[in-house]
PDB file of C-alpha atoms in Angstrom:
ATOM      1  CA  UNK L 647     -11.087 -10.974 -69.635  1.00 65.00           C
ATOM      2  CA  UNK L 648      -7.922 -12.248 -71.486  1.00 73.00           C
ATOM      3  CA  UNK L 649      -5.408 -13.861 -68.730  1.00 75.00           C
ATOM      4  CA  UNK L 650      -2.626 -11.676 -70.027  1.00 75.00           C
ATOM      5  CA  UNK L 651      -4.690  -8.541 -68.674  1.00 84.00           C
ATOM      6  CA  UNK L 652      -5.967 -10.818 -65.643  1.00 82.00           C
ATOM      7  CA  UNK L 653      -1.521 -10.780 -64.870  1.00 82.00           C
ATOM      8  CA  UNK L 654      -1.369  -7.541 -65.562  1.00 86.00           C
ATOM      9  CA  UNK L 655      -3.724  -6.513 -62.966  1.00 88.00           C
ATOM     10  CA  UNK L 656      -2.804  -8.932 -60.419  1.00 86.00           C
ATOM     11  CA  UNK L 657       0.860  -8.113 -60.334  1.00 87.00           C
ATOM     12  CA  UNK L 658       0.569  -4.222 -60.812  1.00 90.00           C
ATOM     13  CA  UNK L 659      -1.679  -4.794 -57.496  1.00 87.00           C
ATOM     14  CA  UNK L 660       0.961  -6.252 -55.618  1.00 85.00           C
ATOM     15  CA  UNK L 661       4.049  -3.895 -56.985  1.00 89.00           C
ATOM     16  CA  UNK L 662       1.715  -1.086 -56.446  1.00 91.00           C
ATOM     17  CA  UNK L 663       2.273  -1.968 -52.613  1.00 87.00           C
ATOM     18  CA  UNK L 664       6.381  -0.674 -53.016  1.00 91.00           C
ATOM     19  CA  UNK L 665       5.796   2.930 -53.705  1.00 93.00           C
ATOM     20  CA  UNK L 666       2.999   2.942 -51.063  1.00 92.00           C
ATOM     21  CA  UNK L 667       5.250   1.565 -48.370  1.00 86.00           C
ATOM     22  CA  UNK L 668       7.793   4.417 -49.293  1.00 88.00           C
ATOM     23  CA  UNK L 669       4.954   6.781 -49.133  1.00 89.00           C
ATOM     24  CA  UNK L 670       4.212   5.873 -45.897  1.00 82.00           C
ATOM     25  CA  UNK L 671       8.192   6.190 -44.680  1.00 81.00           C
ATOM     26  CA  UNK L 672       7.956   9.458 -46.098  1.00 83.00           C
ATOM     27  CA  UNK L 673       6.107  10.783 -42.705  1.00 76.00           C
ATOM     28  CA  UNK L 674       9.135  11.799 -40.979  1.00 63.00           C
ATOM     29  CA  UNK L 675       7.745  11.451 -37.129  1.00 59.00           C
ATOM     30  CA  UNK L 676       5.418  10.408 -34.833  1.00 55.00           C
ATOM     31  CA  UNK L 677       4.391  12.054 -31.457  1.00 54.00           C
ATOM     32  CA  UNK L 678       5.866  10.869 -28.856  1.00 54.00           C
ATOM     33  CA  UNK L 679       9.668   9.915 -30.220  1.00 57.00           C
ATOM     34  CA  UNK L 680       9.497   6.483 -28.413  1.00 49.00           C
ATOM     35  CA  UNK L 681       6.240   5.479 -30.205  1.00 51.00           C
ATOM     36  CA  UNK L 682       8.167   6.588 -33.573  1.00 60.00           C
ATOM     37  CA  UNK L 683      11.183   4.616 -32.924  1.00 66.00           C
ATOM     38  CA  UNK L 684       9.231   1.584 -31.553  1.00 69.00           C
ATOM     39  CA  UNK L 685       6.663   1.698 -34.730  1.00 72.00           C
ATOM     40  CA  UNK L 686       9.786   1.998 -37.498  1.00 70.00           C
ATOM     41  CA  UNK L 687      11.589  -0.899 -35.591  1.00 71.00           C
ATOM     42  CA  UNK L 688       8.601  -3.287 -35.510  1.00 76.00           C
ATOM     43  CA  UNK L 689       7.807  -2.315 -39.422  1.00 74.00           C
ATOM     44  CA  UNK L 690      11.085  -3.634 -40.200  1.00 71.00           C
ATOM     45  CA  UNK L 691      10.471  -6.541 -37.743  1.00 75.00           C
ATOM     46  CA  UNK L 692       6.953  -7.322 -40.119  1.00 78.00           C
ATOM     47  CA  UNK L 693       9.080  -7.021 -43.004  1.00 72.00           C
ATOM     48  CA  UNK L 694      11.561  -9.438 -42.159  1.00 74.00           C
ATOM     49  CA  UNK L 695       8.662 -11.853 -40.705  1.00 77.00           C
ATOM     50  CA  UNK L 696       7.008 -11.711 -44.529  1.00 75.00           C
ATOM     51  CA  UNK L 697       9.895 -12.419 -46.005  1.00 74.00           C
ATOM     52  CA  UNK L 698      10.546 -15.414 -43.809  1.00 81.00           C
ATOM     53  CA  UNK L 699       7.193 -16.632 -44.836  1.00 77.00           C
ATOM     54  CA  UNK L 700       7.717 -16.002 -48.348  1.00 74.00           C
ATOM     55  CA  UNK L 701      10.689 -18.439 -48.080  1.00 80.00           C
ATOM     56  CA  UNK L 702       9.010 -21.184 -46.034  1.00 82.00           C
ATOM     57  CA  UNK L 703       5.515 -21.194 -47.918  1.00 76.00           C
ATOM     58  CA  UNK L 704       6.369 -20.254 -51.067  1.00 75.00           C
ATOM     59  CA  UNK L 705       9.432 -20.144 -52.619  1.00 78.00           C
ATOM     60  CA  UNK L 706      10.865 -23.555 -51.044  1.00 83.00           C
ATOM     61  CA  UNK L 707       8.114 -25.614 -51.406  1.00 83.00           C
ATOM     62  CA  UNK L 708       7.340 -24.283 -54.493  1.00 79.00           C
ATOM     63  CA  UNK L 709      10.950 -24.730 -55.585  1.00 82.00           C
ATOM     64  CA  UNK L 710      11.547 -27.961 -54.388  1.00 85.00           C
ATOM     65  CA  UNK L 711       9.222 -29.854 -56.633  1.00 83.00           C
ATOM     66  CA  UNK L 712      11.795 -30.160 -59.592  1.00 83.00           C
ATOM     67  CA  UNK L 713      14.581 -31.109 -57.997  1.00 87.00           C
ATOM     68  CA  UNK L 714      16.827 -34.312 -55.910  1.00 87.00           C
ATOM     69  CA  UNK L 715      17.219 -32.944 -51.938  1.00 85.00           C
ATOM     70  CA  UNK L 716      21.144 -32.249 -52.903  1.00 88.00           C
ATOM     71  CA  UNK L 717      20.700 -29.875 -55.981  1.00 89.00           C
ATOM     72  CA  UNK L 718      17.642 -28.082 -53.765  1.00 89.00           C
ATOM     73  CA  UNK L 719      19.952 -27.775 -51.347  1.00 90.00           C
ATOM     74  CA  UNK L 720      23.058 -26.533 -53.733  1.00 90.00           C
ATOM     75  CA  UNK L 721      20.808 -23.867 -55.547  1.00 90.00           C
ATOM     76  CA  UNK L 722      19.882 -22.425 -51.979  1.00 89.00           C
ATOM     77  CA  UNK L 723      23.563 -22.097 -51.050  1.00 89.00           C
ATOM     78  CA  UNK L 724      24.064 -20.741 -54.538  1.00 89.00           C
ATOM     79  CA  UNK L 725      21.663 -18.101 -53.466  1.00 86.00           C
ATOM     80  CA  UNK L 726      22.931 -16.819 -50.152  1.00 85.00           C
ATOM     81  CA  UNK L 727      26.511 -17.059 -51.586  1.00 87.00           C
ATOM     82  CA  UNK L 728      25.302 -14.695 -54.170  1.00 86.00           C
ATOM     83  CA  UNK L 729      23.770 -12.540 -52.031  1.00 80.00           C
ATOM     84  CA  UNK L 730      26.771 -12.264 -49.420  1.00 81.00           C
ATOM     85  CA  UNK L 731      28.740 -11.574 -52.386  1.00 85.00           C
ATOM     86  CA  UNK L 732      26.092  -8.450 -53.304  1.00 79.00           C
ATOM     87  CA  UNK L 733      26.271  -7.429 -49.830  1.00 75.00           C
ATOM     88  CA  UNK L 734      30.419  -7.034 -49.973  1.00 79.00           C
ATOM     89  CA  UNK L 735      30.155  -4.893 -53.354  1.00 79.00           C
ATOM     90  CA  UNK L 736      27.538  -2.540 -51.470  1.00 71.00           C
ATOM     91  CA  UNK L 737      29.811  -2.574 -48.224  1.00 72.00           C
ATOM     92  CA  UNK L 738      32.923  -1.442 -50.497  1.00 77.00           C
ATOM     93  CA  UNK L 739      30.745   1.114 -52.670  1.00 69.00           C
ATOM     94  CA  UNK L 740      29.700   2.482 -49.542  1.00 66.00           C
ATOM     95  CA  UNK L 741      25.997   1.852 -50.826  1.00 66.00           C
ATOM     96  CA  UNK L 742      22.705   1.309 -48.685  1.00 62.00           C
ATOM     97  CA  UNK L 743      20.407  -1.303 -50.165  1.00 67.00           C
ATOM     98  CA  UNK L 744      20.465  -4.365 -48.569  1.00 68.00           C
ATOM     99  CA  UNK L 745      16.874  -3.985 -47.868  1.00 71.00           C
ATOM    100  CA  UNK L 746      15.962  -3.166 -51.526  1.00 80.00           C
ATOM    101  CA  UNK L 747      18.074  -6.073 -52.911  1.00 77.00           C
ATOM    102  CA  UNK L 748      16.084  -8.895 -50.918  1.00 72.00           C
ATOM    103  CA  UNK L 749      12.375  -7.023 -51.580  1.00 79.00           C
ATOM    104  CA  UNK L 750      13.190  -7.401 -55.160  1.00 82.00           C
ATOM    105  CA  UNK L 751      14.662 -10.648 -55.063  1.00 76.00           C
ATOM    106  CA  UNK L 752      11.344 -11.349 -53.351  1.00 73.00           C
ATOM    107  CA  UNK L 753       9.221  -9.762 -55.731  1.00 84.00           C
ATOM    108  CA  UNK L 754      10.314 -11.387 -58.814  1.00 83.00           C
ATOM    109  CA  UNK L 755      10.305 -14.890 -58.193  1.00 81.00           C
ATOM    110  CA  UNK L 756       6.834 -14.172 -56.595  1.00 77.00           C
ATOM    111  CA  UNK L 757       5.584 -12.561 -59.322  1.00 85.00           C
ATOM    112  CA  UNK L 758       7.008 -15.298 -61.356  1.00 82.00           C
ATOM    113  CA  UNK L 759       5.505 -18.282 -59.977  1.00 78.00           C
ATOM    114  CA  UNK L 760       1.660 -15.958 -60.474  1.00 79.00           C
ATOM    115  CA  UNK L 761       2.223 -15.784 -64.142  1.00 81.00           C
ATOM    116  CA  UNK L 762       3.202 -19.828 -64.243  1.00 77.00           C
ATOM    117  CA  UNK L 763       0.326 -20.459 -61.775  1.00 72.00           C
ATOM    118  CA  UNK L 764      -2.117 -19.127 -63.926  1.00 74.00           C
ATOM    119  CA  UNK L 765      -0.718 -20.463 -67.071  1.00 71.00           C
ATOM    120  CA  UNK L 766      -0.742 -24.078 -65.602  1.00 64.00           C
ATOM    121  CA  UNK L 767      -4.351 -23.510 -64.491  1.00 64.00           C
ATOM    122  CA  UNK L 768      -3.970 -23.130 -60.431  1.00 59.00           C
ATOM    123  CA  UNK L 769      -6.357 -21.579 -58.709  1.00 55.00           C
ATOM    124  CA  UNK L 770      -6.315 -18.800 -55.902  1.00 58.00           C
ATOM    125  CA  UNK L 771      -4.017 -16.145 -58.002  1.00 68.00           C
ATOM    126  CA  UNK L 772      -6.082 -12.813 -56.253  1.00 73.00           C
ATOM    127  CA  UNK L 773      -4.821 -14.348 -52.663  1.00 69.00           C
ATOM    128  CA  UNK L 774      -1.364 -14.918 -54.121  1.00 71.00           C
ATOM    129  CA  UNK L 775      -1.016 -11.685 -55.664  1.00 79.00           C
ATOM    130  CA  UNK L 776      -3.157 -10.187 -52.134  1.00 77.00           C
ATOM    131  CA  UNK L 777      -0.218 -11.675 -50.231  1.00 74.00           C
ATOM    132  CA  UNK L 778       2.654 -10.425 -52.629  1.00 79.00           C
ATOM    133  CA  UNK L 779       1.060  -7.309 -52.082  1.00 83.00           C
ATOM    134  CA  UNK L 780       1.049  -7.535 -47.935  1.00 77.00           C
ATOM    135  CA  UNK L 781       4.491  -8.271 -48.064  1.00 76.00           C
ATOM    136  CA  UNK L 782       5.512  -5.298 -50.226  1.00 84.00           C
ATOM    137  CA  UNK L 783       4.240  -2.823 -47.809  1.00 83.00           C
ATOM    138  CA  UNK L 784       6.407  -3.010 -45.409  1.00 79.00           C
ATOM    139  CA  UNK L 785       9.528  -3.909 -47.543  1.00 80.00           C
ATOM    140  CA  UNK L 786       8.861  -0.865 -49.559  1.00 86.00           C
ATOM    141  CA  UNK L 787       8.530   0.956 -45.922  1.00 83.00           C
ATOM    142  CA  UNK L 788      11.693  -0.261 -44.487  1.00 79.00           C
ATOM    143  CA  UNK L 789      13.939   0.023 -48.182  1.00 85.00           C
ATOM    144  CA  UNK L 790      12.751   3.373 -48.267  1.00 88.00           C
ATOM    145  CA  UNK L 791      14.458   4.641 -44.938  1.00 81.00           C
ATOM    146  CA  UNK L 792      17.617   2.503 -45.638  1.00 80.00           C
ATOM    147  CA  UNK L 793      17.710   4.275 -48.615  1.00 84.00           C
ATOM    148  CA  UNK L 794      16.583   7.612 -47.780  1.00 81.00           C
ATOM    149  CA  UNK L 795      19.617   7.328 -44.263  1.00 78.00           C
ATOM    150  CA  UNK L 796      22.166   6.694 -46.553  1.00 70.00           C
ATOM    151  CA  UNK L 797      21.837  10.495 -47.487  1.00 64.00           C
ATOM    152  CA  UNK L 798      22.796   9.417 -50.969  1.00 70.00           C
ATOM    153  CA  UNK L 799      18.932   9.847 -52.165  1.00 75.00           C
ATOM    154  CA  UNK L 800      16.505  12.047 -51.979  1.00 82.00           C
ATOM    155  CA  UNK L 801      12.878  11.134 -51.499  1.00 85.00           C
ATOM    156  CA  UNK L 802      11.266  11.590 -54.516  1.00 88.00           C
ATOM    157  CA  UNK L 803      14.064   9.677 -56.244  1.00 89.00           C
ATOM    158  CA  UNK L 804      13.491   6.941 -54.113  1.00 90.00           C
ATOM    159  CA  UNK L 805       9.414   6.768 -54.955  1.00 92.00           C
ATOM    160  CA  UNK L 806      10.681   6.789 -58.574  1.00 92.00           C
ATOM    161  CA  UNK L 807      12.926   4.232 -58.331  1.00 90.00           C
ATOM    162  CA  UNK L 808      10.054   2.091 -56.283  1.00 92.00           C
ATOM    163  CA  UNK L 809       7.427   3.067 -58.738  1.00 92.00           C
ATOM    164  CA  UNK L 810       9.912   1.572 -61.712  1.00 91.00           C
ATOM    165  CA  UNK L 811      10.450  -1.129 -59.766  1.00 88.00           C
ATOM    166  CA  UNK L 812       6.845  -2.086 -59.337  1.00 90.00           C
ATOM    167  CA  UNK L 813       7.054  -2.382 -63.182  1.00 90.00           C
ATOM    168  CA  UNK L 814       9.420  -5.463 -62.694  1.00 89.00           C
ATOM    169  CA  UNK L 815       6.368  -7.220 -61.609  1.00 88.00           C
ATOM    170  CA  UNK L 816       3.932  -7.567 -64.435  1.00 90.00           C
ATOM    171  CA  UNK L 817       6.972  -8.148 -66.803  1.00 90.00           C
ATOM    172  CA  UNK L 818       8.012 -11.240 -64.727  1.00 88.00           C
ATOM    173  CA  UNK L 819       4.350 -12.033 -64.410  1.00 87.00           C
ATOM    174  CA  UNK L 820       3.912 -12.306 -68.273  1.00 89.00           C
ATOM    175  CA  UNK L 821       7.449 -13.719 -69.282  1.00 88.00           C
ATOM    176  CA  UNK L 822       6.439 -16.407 -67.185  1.00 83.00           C
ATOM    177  CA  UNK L 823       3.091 -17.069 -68.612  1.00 83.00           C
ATOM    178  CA  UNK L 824       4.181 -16.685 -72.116  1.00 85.00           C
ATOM    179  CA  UNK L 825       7.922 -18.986 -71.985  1.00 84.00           C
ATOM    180  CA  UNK L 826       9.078 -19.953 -68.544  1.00 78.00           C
ATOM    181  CA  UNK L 827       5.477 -21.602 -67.582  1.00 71.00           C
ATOM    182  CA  UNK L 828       6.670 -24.594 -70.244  1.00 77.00           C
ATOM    183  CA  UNK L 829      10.155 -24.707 -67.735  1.00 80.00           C
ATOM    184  CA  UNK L 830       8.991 -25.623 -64.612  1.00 79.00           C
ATOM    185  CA  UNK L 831      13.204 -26.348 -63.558  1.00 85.00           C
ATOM    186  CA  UNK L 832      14.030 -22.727 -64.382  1.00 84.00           C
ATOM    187  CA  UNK L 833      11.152 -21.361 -62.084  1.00 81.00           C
ATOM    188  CA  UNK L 834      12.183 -23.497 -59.295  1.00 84.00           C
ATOM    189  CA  UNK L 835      15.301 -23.051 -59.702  1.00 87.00           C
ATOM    190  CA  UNK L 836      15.042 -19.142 -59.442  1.00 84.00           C
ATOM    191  CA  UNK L 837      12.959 -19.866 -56.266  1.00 80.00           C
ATOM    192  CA  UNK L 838      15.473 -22.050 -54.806  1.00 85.00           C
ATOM    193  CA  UNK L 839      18.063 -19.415 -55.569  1.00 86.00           C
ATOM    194  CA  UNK L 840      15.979 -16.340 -54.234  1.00 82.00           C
ATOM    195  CA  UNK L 841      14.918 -18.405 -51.003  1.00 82.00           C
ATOM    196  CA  UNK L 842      18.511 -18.499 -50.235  1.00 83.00           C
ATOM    197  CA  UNK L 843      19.374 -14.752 -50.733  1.00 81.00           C
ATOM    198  CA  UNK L 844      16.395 -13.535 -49.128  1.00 77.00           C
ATOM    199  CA  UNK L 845      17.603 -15.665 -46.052  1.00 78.00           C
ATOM    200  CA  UNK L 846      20.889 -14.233 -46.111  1.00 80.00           C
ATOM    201  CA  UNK L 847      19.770 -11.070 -46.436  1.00 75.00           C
ATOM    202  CA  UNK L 848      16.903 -11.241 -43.256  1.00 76.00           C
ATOM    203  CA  UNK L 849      19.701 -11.882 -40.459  1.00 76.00           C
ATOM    204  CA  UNK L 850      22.545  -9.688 -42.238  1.00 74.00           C
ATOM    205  CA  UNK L 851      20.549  -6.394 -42.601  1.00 64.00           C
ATOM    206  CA  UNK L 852      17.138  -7.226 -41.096  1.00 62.00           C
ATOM    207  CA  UNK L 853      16.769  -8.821 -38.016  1.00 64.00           C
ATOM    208  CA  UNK L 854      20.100  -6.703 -36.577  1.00 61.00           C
ATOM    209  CA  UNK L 855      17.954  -3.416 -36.670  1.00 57.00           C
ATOM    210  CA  UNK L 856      14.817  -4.962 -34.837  1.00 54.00           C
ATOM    211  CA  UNK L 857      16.232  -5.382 -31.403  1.00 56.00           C
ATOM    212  CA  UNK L 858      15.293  -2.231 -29.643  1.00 54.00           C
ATOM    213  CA  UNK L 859      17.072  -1.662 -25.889  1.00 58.00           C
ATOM    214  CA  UNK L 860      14.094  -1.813 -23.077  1.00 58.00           C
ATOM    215  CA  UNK L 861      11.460  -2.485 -25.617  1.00 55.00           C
ATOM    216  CA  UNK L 862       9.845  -6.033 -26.639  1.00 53.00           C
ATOM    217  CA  UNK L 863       7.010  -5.252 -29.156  1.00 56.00           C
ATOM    218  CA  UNK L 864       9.628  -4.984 -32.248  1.00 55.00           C
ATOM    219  CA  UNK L 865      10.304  -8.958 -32.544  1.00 53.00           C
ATOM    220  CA  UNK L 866       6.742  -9.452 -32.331  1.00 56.00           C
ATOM    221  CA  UNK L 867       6.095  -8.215 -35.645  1.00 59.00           C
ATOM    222  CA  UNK L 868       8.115 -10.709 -37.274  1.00 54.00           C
ATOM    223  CA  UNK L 869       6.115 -12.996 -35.525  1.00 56.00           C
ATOM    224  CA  UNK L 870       3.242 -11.156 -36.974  1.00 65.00           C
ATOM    225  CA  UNK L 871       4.077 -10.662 -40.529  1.00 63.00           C
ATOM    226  CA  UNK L 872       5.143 -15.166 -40.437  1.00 59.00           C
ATOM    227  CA  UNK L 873       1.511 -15.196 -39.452  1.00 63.00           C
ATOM    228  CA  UNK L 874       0.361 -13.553 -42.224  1.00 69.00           C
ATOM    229  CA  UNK L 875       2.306 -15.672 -44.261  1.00 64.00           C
ATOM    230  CA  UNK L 876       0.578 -18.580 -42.760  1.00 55.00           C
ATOM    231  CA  UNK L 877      -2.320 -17.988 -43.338  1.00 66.00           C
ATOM    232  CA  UNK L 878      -2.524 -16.877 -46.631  1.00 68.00           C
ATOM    233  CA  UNK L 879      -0.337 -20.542 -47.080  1.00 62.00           C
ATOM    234  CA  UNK L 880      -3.146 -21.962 -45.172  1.00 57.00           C
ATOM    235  CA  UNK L 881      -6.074 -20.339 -47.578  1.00 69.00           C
ATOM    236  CA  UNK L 882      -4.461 -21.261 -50.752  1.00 65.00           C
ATOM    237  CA  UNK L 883      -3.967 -24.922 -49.719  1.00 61.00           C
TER     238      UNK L 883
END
């Protein structure tokens, strides 16, 4: 099988993972109402978890390699600067996506540093592109209900937009294999840069909505969805 199709696969695999976490937001309640409200808190609790491991394991070690500790350390700044500054225009277009922006921002660089991987010959892609897709679930799951109780969007709009979204993936799978795989500085920098963001955006619009009065499962799952991080860290090394 030609690698290019080998990419295509892989990341269409993990996108395919954002629609399906809106698809599973789209079941409006569970029996009984506290199980409901404890299960959509600790989903968004996972979510938040992944994407701290997608920051520790991958993009910061990954985007580390190119660079002196002070321009690592810039680019991340760079990133959660640019992200606060995201988060204002939302706040003063009265628009609900904080959740959205820092799945994508995930996504790509992710789905980057596959197509690269495979170009430079690395090993362990399906496990990469397996834990891509782990993370996606429950991003897509909690972006869809920030979306969907902003009341701006309705939900098959949403799955659209998710299902176009998931298209981002192969096409920063394969720009990377075919160009950026030659720039290793531009990959880590974009790492670097999303690492910060995605931090930013985990304790501004994340981790507020996990604490749950009189319950204590909810932080758990971030705990949870780190550990899934870890491990898949822990097979590909």
């Amino acid at each position: 099988m030609p690698e290019w199709i080998y990419i295509l696969l892989l990341t269409l695999l993990a996108g395919a993972a954002i629609p399906l976490g809106g698809l599973l937001a789209t079941v409006d309640s569970i029996r009984p109402n506290w199980l409901d409200e404890e299960l959509r808190h600790s989903i968004t609790a996972f979510g938040g978890g992944a994407l701290l491991s997608a920051i520790a394991l991958v993009l910061v070690p990954e985007g580390i390699e190119s660079f002196s500790v002070i321009t690592s350390a810039l680019l991340f700044l760079v990133g959660g600067l640019l992200f606060m500054w995201v988060d204002i225009w939302l706040y003063r277009h009265n628009t609900s996506g904080g959740q959205l922006v820092a799945m994508v921002s995930d996504f790509i660089p992710e789905s980057i540093a596959l197509g690269a991987s495979l170009a430079l010959g690395k090993g362990s892609s399906l496990l990469l592109a397996s834990l891509i897709a782990m993370q996606n679930l429950p991003e897509g799951f909690n972006a869809f209900r920030e979306l969907r109780e902003s009341r701006h969007y309705s939900s098959r709009k949403i799955l659209w937009l998710f299902t176009i979204l998931a298209l981002i993936g192969p096409a920063a799978g394969l720009v990377a294999y075919y160009w950026l795989s030659s720039y290793s500085s531009v990959i880590s920098g974009i790492m670097l840069v999303a690492a910060g963001g995605i931090l930013y955006a985990v304790f501004q619009d994340i981790a507020p909505q996990v604490r749950l009065d009189k319950h204590w499962a909810p932080p758990l799952g971030a705990v949870l969805g780190f550990v899934l991080g870890l491990v898949g860290y822990m097979l590909l090394h």
